């Protein structure tokens, strides 16, 4: 639940920079003063007001019913929303185009629908599930107003009412400024971003200080969310401090998860932030603006795009202000959901993934991460759940399409270099109270920093470790569940790929796709690890030096760690096992046994690179740029 602020001061001297492997790059002095001096020259928006504004609803009134509030807005016969362009300065974002020049050979991926873990709360379901979903989501969405909601019809009406009472915090003076698509090294935080941070901070502080609200005075003639983006169609995710909703610009009854997948249908996703217990307004504002500014400024096809920041005014005296960001919605859900769903859009069982498909995914993720690092921002929570899937809108053939992967969820991201850090490479993470991110993806030096409280760590190298874990998990999932008829584990289930952050530290990982659960030390002087499997890895891992210019490897310790060394070994089936159980399968491509993939000439290089990404010394760990320039990645064609 940790988030990273925009800038973090490094106070450690050079003598404190020794890592668990006795090497870490030299720390530097913080440049926050140069940022503050610039900030003081920017026009400040006052967070206070001298007069009370007229309330949208009378301050002493509580709605007798939802219909009466809809009536006040003349919404009994609500017209369909009209999408209005958002406020983005020099927006060079374009939809993914089918540029075939980068692909000598087209390859397509099976289309899978999002699993229906969460029912659409506007649907007319049977009583049991519908009421449970109603109670659960109405409480999350509307808080104290939950008691006024009697059925799904009330819920829908209140959602429409809230959509009409939600406005953008952006305008002609407060615009999103996207950075370049190129790898030009310019930071994600520049003059335009810093000015937007300052202006939005003042605007949000002012809103939080008010007791009554006048829409005209606050937002002028600006159209509400209903007219800009539409109404809430479904809730697709809920965490302790956030809620993800799908917004449909067309006021229709069409199901989001219908069997007929319309790749051209444009939808939006809205992430609503919840304040934490005892969280000050300043911390809350910093948390939401950190995520919004980073995600809205990045401009790469493998990073999700945020297009607006919204404020929902209270719809009654016992309601509260709500803040959310608008993002493009990707119908392929996330990579985690994709892998635990064994059926494609045509309800065919998928138990085969080719190495080409996984290589395509890995290269896309690496490109997005490398772009972020080039522009001074680290993700700090890279995992399967935070990789979203967008199917190419113009390609769909027999349940297959091109797949564009996008890195999402920047709630824990860290800006390690701003425009004002002249001549500096990276600002380190310091004074960590507890690890940041998801347990199986956290590198060993981060646990050591927390345990000793005096070792700055590189957020870039933290991301590279997480990328190595993600790649290892992908190949492990393929070996166990997607190797064709001879998949050795049957269906992949949620408990075999679940978030292990709450598991017992003494457990070892033998029955799921993570090779180990934790890299935390149990005994620092003796270098004993809580997870026995990770301890074995440290002792038996491949140790090598890699020259990214000559592509030469110098092996100083050969590997003897079977979970990685045998990652591409496939047990041979007996002749008796080659039965006709799958006779009549509509597409044997998904089910046939394919030994040739497991004899791929690149497998040895894949294994060596996984070891190098999982180098326990962050100073010699492989970077994303080195990975992308490797012979492995150079040979990979990706979806475009």
PDB file of C-alpha atoms in Angstrom, residues 461-618:
ATOM      1  CA  UNK A 461      17.497  -2.181 -10.827  1.00  0.00           C
ATOM      2  CA  UNK A 462      14.436  -2.978  -8.717  1.00  0.00           C
ATOM      3  CA  UNK A 463      12.344  -2.881 -11.917  1.00  0.00           C
ATOM      4  CA  UNK A 464      14.861  -5.039 -13.770  1.00  0.00           C
ATOM      5  CA  UNK A 465      14.680  -7.712 -11.050  1.00  0.00           C
ATOM      6  CA  UNK A 466      10.873  -7.647 -11.236  1.00  0.00           C
ATOM      7  CA  UNK A 467      11.088  -7.996 -15.016  1.00  0.00           C
ATOM      8  CA  UNK A 468      13.320 -11.060 -14.567  1.00  0.00           C
ATOM      9  CA  UNK A 469      10.783 -12.617 -12.175  1.00  0.00           C
ATOM     10  CA  UNK A 470       7.939 -11.845 -14.587  1.00  0.00           C
ATOM     11  CA  UNK A 471       9.821 -13.507 -17.480  1.00  0.00           C
ATOM     12  CA  UNK A 472      10.635 -16.561 -15.332  1.00  0.00           C
ATOM     13  CA  UNK A 473       6.986 -16.840 -14.267  1.00  0.00           C
ATOM     14  CA  UNK A 474       5.781 -16.614 -17.883  1.00  0.00           C
ATOM     15  CA  UNK A 475       8.047 -19.442 -19.044  1.00  0.00           C
ATOM     16  CA  UNK A 476       7.168 -21.495 -15.957  1.00  0.00           C
ATOM     17  CA  UNK A 477       3.452 -21.064 -16.661  1.00  0.00           C
ATOM     18  CA  UNK A 478       4.029 -22.098 -20.248  1.00  0.00           C
ATOM     19  CA  UNK A 479       5.926 -25.223 -19.248  1.00  0.00           C
ATOM     20  CA  UNK A 480       3.306 -26.333 -16.713  1.00  0.00           C
ATOM     21  CA  UNK A 481       0.046 -25.265 -18.330  1.00  0.00           C
ATOM     22  CA  UNK A 482       0.525 -24.222 -21.964  1.00  0.00           C
ATOM     23  CA  UNK A 483       2.853 -26.806 -23.529  1.00  0.00           C
ATOM     24  CA  UNK A 484       0.172 -28.576 -25.577  1.00  0.00           C
ATOM     25  CA  UNK A 485      -1.289 -32.012 -24.916  1.00  0.00           C
ATOM     26  CA  UNK A 486       1.567 -32.780 -22.579  1.00  0.00           C
ATOM     27  CA  UNK A 487       0.968 -29.829 -20.235  1.00  0.00           C
ATOM     28  CA  UNK A 488       1.894 -31.388 -16.918  1.00  0.00           C
ATOM     29  CA  UNK A 489      -0.394 -29.518 -14.535  1.00  0.00           C
ATOM     30  CA  UNK A 490      -3.802 -29.359 -16.223  1.00  0.00           C
ATOM     31  CA  UNK A 491      -5.762 -26.137 -15.693  1.00  0.00           C
ATOM     32  CA  UNK A 492      -3.961 -23.215 -14.169  1.00  0.00           C
ATOM     33  CA  UNK A 493      -5.903 -21.987 -11.148  1.00  0.00           C
ATOM     34  CA  UNK A 494      -5.952 -18.740  -9.239  1.00  0.00           C
ATOM     35  CA  UNK A 495      -4.258 -20.259  -6.167  1.00  0.00           C
ATOM     36  CA  UNK A 496      -1.270 -21.339  -8.276  1.00  0.00           C
ATOM     37  CA  UNK A 497      -0.559 -17.868  -9.650  1.00  0.00           C
ATOM     38  CA  UNK A 498      -1.966 -15.797  -6.803  1.00  0.00           C
ATOM     39  CA  UNK A 499      -0.410 -12.833  -5.051  1.00  0.00           C
ATOM     40  CA  UNK A 500       1.856 -14.417  -2.437  1.00  0.00           C
ATOM     41  CA  UNK A 501       2.325 -11.266  -0.375  1.00  0.00           C
ATOM     42  CA  UNK A 502       0.406 -12.679   2.606  1.00  0.00           C
ATOM     43  CA  UNK A 503       1.937 -16.154   2.681  1.00  0.00           C
ATOM     44  CA  UNK A 504       4.029 -17.617   5.482  1.00  0.00           C
ATOM     45  CA  UNK A 505       7.651 -16.469   5.204  1.00  0.00           C
ATOM     46  CA  UNK A 506       8.913 -19.973   5.982  1.00  0.00           C
ATOM     47  CA  UNK A 507       7.092 -21.590   3.081  1.00  0.00           C
ATOM     48  CA  UNK A 508       8.928 -22.726  -0.004  1.00  0.00           C
ATOM     49  CA  UNK A 509       7.392 -22.486  -3.419  1.00  0.00           C
ATOM     50  CA  UNK A 510       6.873 -25.884  -5.028  1.00  0.00           C
ATOM     51  CA  UNK A 511       3.229 -25.936  -6.096  1.00  0.00           C
ATOM     52  CA  UNK A 512       2.854 -22.653  -7.978  1.00  0.00           C
ATOM     53  CA  UNK A 513       4.493 -20.726 -10.778  1.00  0.00           C
ATOM     54  CA  UNK A 514       6.830 -18.694  -8.582  1.00  0.00           C
ATOM     55  CA  UNK A 515      10.119 -20.476  -7.994  1.00  0.00           C
ATOM     56  CA  UNK A 516      10.456 -18.718  -4.628  1.00  0.00           C
ATOM     57  CA  UNK A 517       8.180 -16.534  -2.549  1.00  0.00           C
ATOM     58  CA  UNK A 518      10.632 -14.184  -0.874  1.00  0.00           C
ATOM     59  CA  UNK A 519      14.215 -12.928  -1.113  1.00  0.00           C
ATOM     60  CA  UNK A 520      14.297 -11.772   2.506  1.00  0.00           C
ATOM     61  CA  UNK A 521      17.231 -12.694   4.747  1.00  0.00           C
ATOM     62  CA  UNK A 522      16.491 -14.604   7.940  1.00  0.00           C
ATOM     63  CA  UNK A 523      20.006 -14.197   9.327  1.00  0.00           C
ATOM     64  CA  UNK A 524      21.963 -11.269   7.863  1.00  0.00           C
ATOM     65  CA  UNK A 525      25.483 -12.135   9.144  1.00  0.00           C
ATOM     66  CA  UNK A 526      25.167 -15.748   7.977  1.00  0.00           C
ATOM     67  CA  UNK A 527      23.325 -14.746   4.786  1.00  0.00           C
ATOM     68  CA  UNK A 528      20.574 -17.289   5.417  1.00  0.00           C
ATOM     69  CA  UNK A 529      17.309 -16.700   3.578  1.00  0.00           C
ATOM     70  CA  UNK A 530      13.778 -17.294   4.834  1.00  0.00           C
ATOM     71  CA  UNK A 531      12.863 -19.067   1.618  1.00  0.00           C
ATOM     72  CA  UNK A 532      14.966 -22.213   1.254  1.00  0.00           C
ATOM     73  CA  UNK A 533      14.496 -22.264  -2.522  1.00  0.00           C
ATOM     74  CA  UNK A 534      15.916 -18.755  -2.913  1.00  0.00           C
ATOM     75  CA  UNK A 535      18.852 -19.744  -0.714  1.00  0.00           C
ATOM     76  CA  UNK A 536      19.544 -22.607  -3.118  1.00  0.00           C
ATOM     77  CA  UNK A 537      19.318 -20.203  -6.033  1.00  0.00           C
ATOM     78  CA  UNK A 538      21.904 -17.856  -4.482  1.00  0.00           C
ATOM     79  CA  UNK A 539      24.329 -20.754  -3.995  1.00  0.00           C
ATOM     80  CA  UNK A 540      23.822 -22.440  -7.385  1.00  0.00           C
ATOM     81  CA  UNK A 541      22.974 -19.612  -9.766  1.00  0.00           C
ATOM     82  CA  UNK A 542      24.851 -18.811 -12.949  1.00  0.00           C
ATOM     83  CA  UNK A 543      27.392 -16.034 -12.326  1.00  0.00           C
ATOM     84  CA  UNK A 544      28.621 -14.264 -15.430  1.00  0.00           C
ATOM     85  CA  UNK A 545      29.818 -11.038 -16.938  1.00  0.00           C
ATOM     86  CA  UNK A 546      28.093  -9.775 -20.080  1.00  0.00           C
ATOM     87  CA  UNK A 547      29.490  -7.309 -22.599  1.00  0.00           C
ATOM     88  CA  UNK A 548      26.512  -5.691 -24.318  1.00  0.00           C
ATOM     89  CA  UNK A 549      28.717  -4.302 -27.115  1.00  0.00           C
ATOM     90  CA  UNK A 550      30.443  -7.526 -28.142  1.00  0.00           C
ATOM     91  CA  UNK A 551      27.575  -9.758 -26.892  1.00  0.00           C
ATOM     92  CA  UNK A 552      30.180 -11.939 -25.173  1.00  0.00           C
ATOM     93  CA  UNK A 553      29.623 -13.813 -21.906  1.00  0.00           C
ATOM     94  CA  UNK A 554      32.298 -14.653 -19.345  1.00  0.00           C
ATOM     95  CA  UNK A 555      31.068 -17.463 -17.087  1.00  0.00           C
ATOM     96  CA  UNK A 556      32.627 -17.368 -13.606  1.00  0.00           C
ATOM     97  CA  UNK A 557      30.268 -19.942 -12.042  1.00  0.00           C
ATOM     98  CA  UNK A 558      28.243 -22.512 -13.941  1.00  0.00           C
ATOM     99  CA  UNK A 559      24.612 -22.881 -12.987  1.00  0.00           C
ATOM    100  CA  UNK A 560      23.194 -25.805 -11.073  1.00  0.00           C
ATOM    101  CA  UNK A 561      19.649 -24.681 -10.331  1.00  0.00           C
ATOM    102  CA  UNK A 562      17.115 -26.975 -11.982  1.00  0.00           C
ATOM    103  CA  UNK A 563      13.994 -24.718 -11.844  1.00  0.00           C
ATOM    104  CA  UNK A 564      15.748 -22.369 -14.287  1.00  0.00           C
ATOM    105  CA  UNK A 565      18.221 -24.704 -16.014  1.00  0.00           C
ATOM    106  CA  UNK A 566      15.386 -27.083 -16.974  1.00  0.00           C
ATOM    107  CA  UNK A 567      12.870 -24.374 -17.770  1.00  0.00           C
ATOM    108  CA  UNK A 568      12.632 -25.517 -21.381  1.00  0.00           C
ATOM    109  CA  UNK A 569      12.889 -29.264 -20.753  1.00  0.00           C
ATOM    110  CA  UNK A 570       9.669 -31.032 -21.703  1.00  0.00           C
ATOM    111  CA  UNK A 571       8.879 -34.557 -20.510  1.00  0.00           C
ATOM    112  CA  UNK A 572       8.232 -36.876 -23.452  1.00  0.00           C
ATOM    113  CA  UNK A 573       4.853 -38.551 -23.673  1.00  0.00           C
ATOM    114  CA  UNK A 574       4.495 -42.313 -23.983  1.00  0.00           C
ATOM    115  CA  UNK A 575       2.986 -43.574 -27.210  1.00  0.00           C
ATOM    116  CA  UNK A 576      -0.037 -44.733 -25.192  1.00  0.00           C
ATOM    117  CA  UNK A 577      -0.618 -41.165 -24.050  1.00  0.00           C
ATOM    118  CA  UNK A 578      -1.043 -39.911 -27.603  1.00  0.00           C
ATOM    119  CA  UNK A 579      -4.730 -40.694 -27.606  1.00  0.00           C
ATOM    120  CA  UNK A 580      -7.596 -39.396 -29.662  1.00  0.00           C
ATOM    121  CA  UNK A 581      -9.167 -37.572 -26.733  1.00  0.00           C
ATOM    122  CA  UNK A 582      -8.966 -34.300 -28.628  1.00  0.00           C
ATOM    123  CA  UNK A 583     -10.341 -35.691 -31.883  1.00  0.00           C
ATOM    124  CA  UNK A 584     -12.662 -33.207 -33.475  1.00  0.00           C
ATOM    125  CA  UNK A 585     -11.000 -30.236 -31.850  1.00  0.00           C
ATOM    126  CA  UNK A 586     -11.774 -27.166 -33.935  1.00  0.00           C
ATOM    127  CA  UNK A 587      -8.164 -26.007 -33.908  1.00  0.00           C
ATOM    128  CA  UNK A 588      -5.416 -28.531 -33.094  1.00  0.00           C
ATOM    129  CA  UNK A 589      -2.918 -25.660 -33.074  1.00  0.00           C
ATOM    130  CA  UNK A 590      -3.817 -25.092 -29.441  1.00  0.00           C
ATOM    131  CA  UNK A 591      -3.379 -28.704 -28.339  1.00  0.00           C
ATOM    132  CA  UNK A 592      -0.709 -30.504 -30.341  1.00  0.00           C
ATOM    133  CA  UNK A 593       2.585 -31.567 -28.763  1.00  0.00           C
ATOM    134  CA  UNK A 594       5.451 -29.363 -29.958  1.00  0.00           C
ATOM    135  CA  UNK A 595       8.889 -30.515 -28.951  1.00  0.00           C
ATOM    136  CA  UNK A 596      10.608 -28.267 -31.466  1.00  0.00           C
ATOM    137  CA  UNK A 597       9.862 -25.196 -29.333  1.00  0.00           C
ATOM    138  CA  UNK A 598      11.666 -26.754 -26.405  1.00  0.00           C
ATOM    139  CA  UNK A 599      14.734 -27.400 -28.568  1.00  0.00           C
ATOM    140  CA  UNK A 600      14.801 -23.789 -29.741  1.00  0.00           C
ATOM    141  CA  UNK A 601      18.363 -22.563 -30.335  1.00  0.00           C
ATOM    142  CA  UNK A 602      17.670 -19.432 -28.277  1.00  0.00           C
ATOM    143  CA  UNK A 603      16.730 -21.336 -25.112  1.00  0.00           C
ATOM    144  CA  UNK A 604      20.259 -21.291 -23.728  1.00  0.00           C
ATOM    145  CA  UNK A 605      20.458 -17.528 -24.245  1.00  0.00           C
ATOM    146  CA  UNK A 606      17.020 -17.059 -22.665  1.00  0.00           C
ATOM    147  CA  UNK A 607      18.215 -18.898 -19.550  1.00  0.00           C
ATOM    148  CA  UNK A 608      21.454 -16.905 -19.335  1.00  0.00           C
ATOM    149  CA  UNK A 609      19.548 -13.625 -19.610  1.00  0.00           C
ATOM    150  CA  UNK A 610      17.045 -14.666 -16.933  1.00  0.00           C
ATOM    151  CA  UNK A 611      19.983 -15.345 -14.615  1.00  0.00           C
ATOM    152  CA  UNK A 612      21.492 -11.964 -15.482  1.00  0.00           C
ATOM    153  CA  UNK A 613      18.236 -10.097 -14.792  1.00  0.00           C
ATOM    154  CA  UNK A 614      18.100 -11.981 -11.473  1.00  0.00           C
ATOM    155  CA  UNK A 615      21.679 -11.110 -10.559  1.00  0.00           C
ATOM    156  CA  UNK A 616      21.656 -10.556  -6.781  1.00  0.00           C
ATOM    157  CA  UNK A 617      24.228  -7.788  -7.279  1.00  0.00           C
ATOM    158  CA  UNK A 618      22.230  -4.785  -8.562  1.00  0.00           C
TER     159      UNK A 618
END
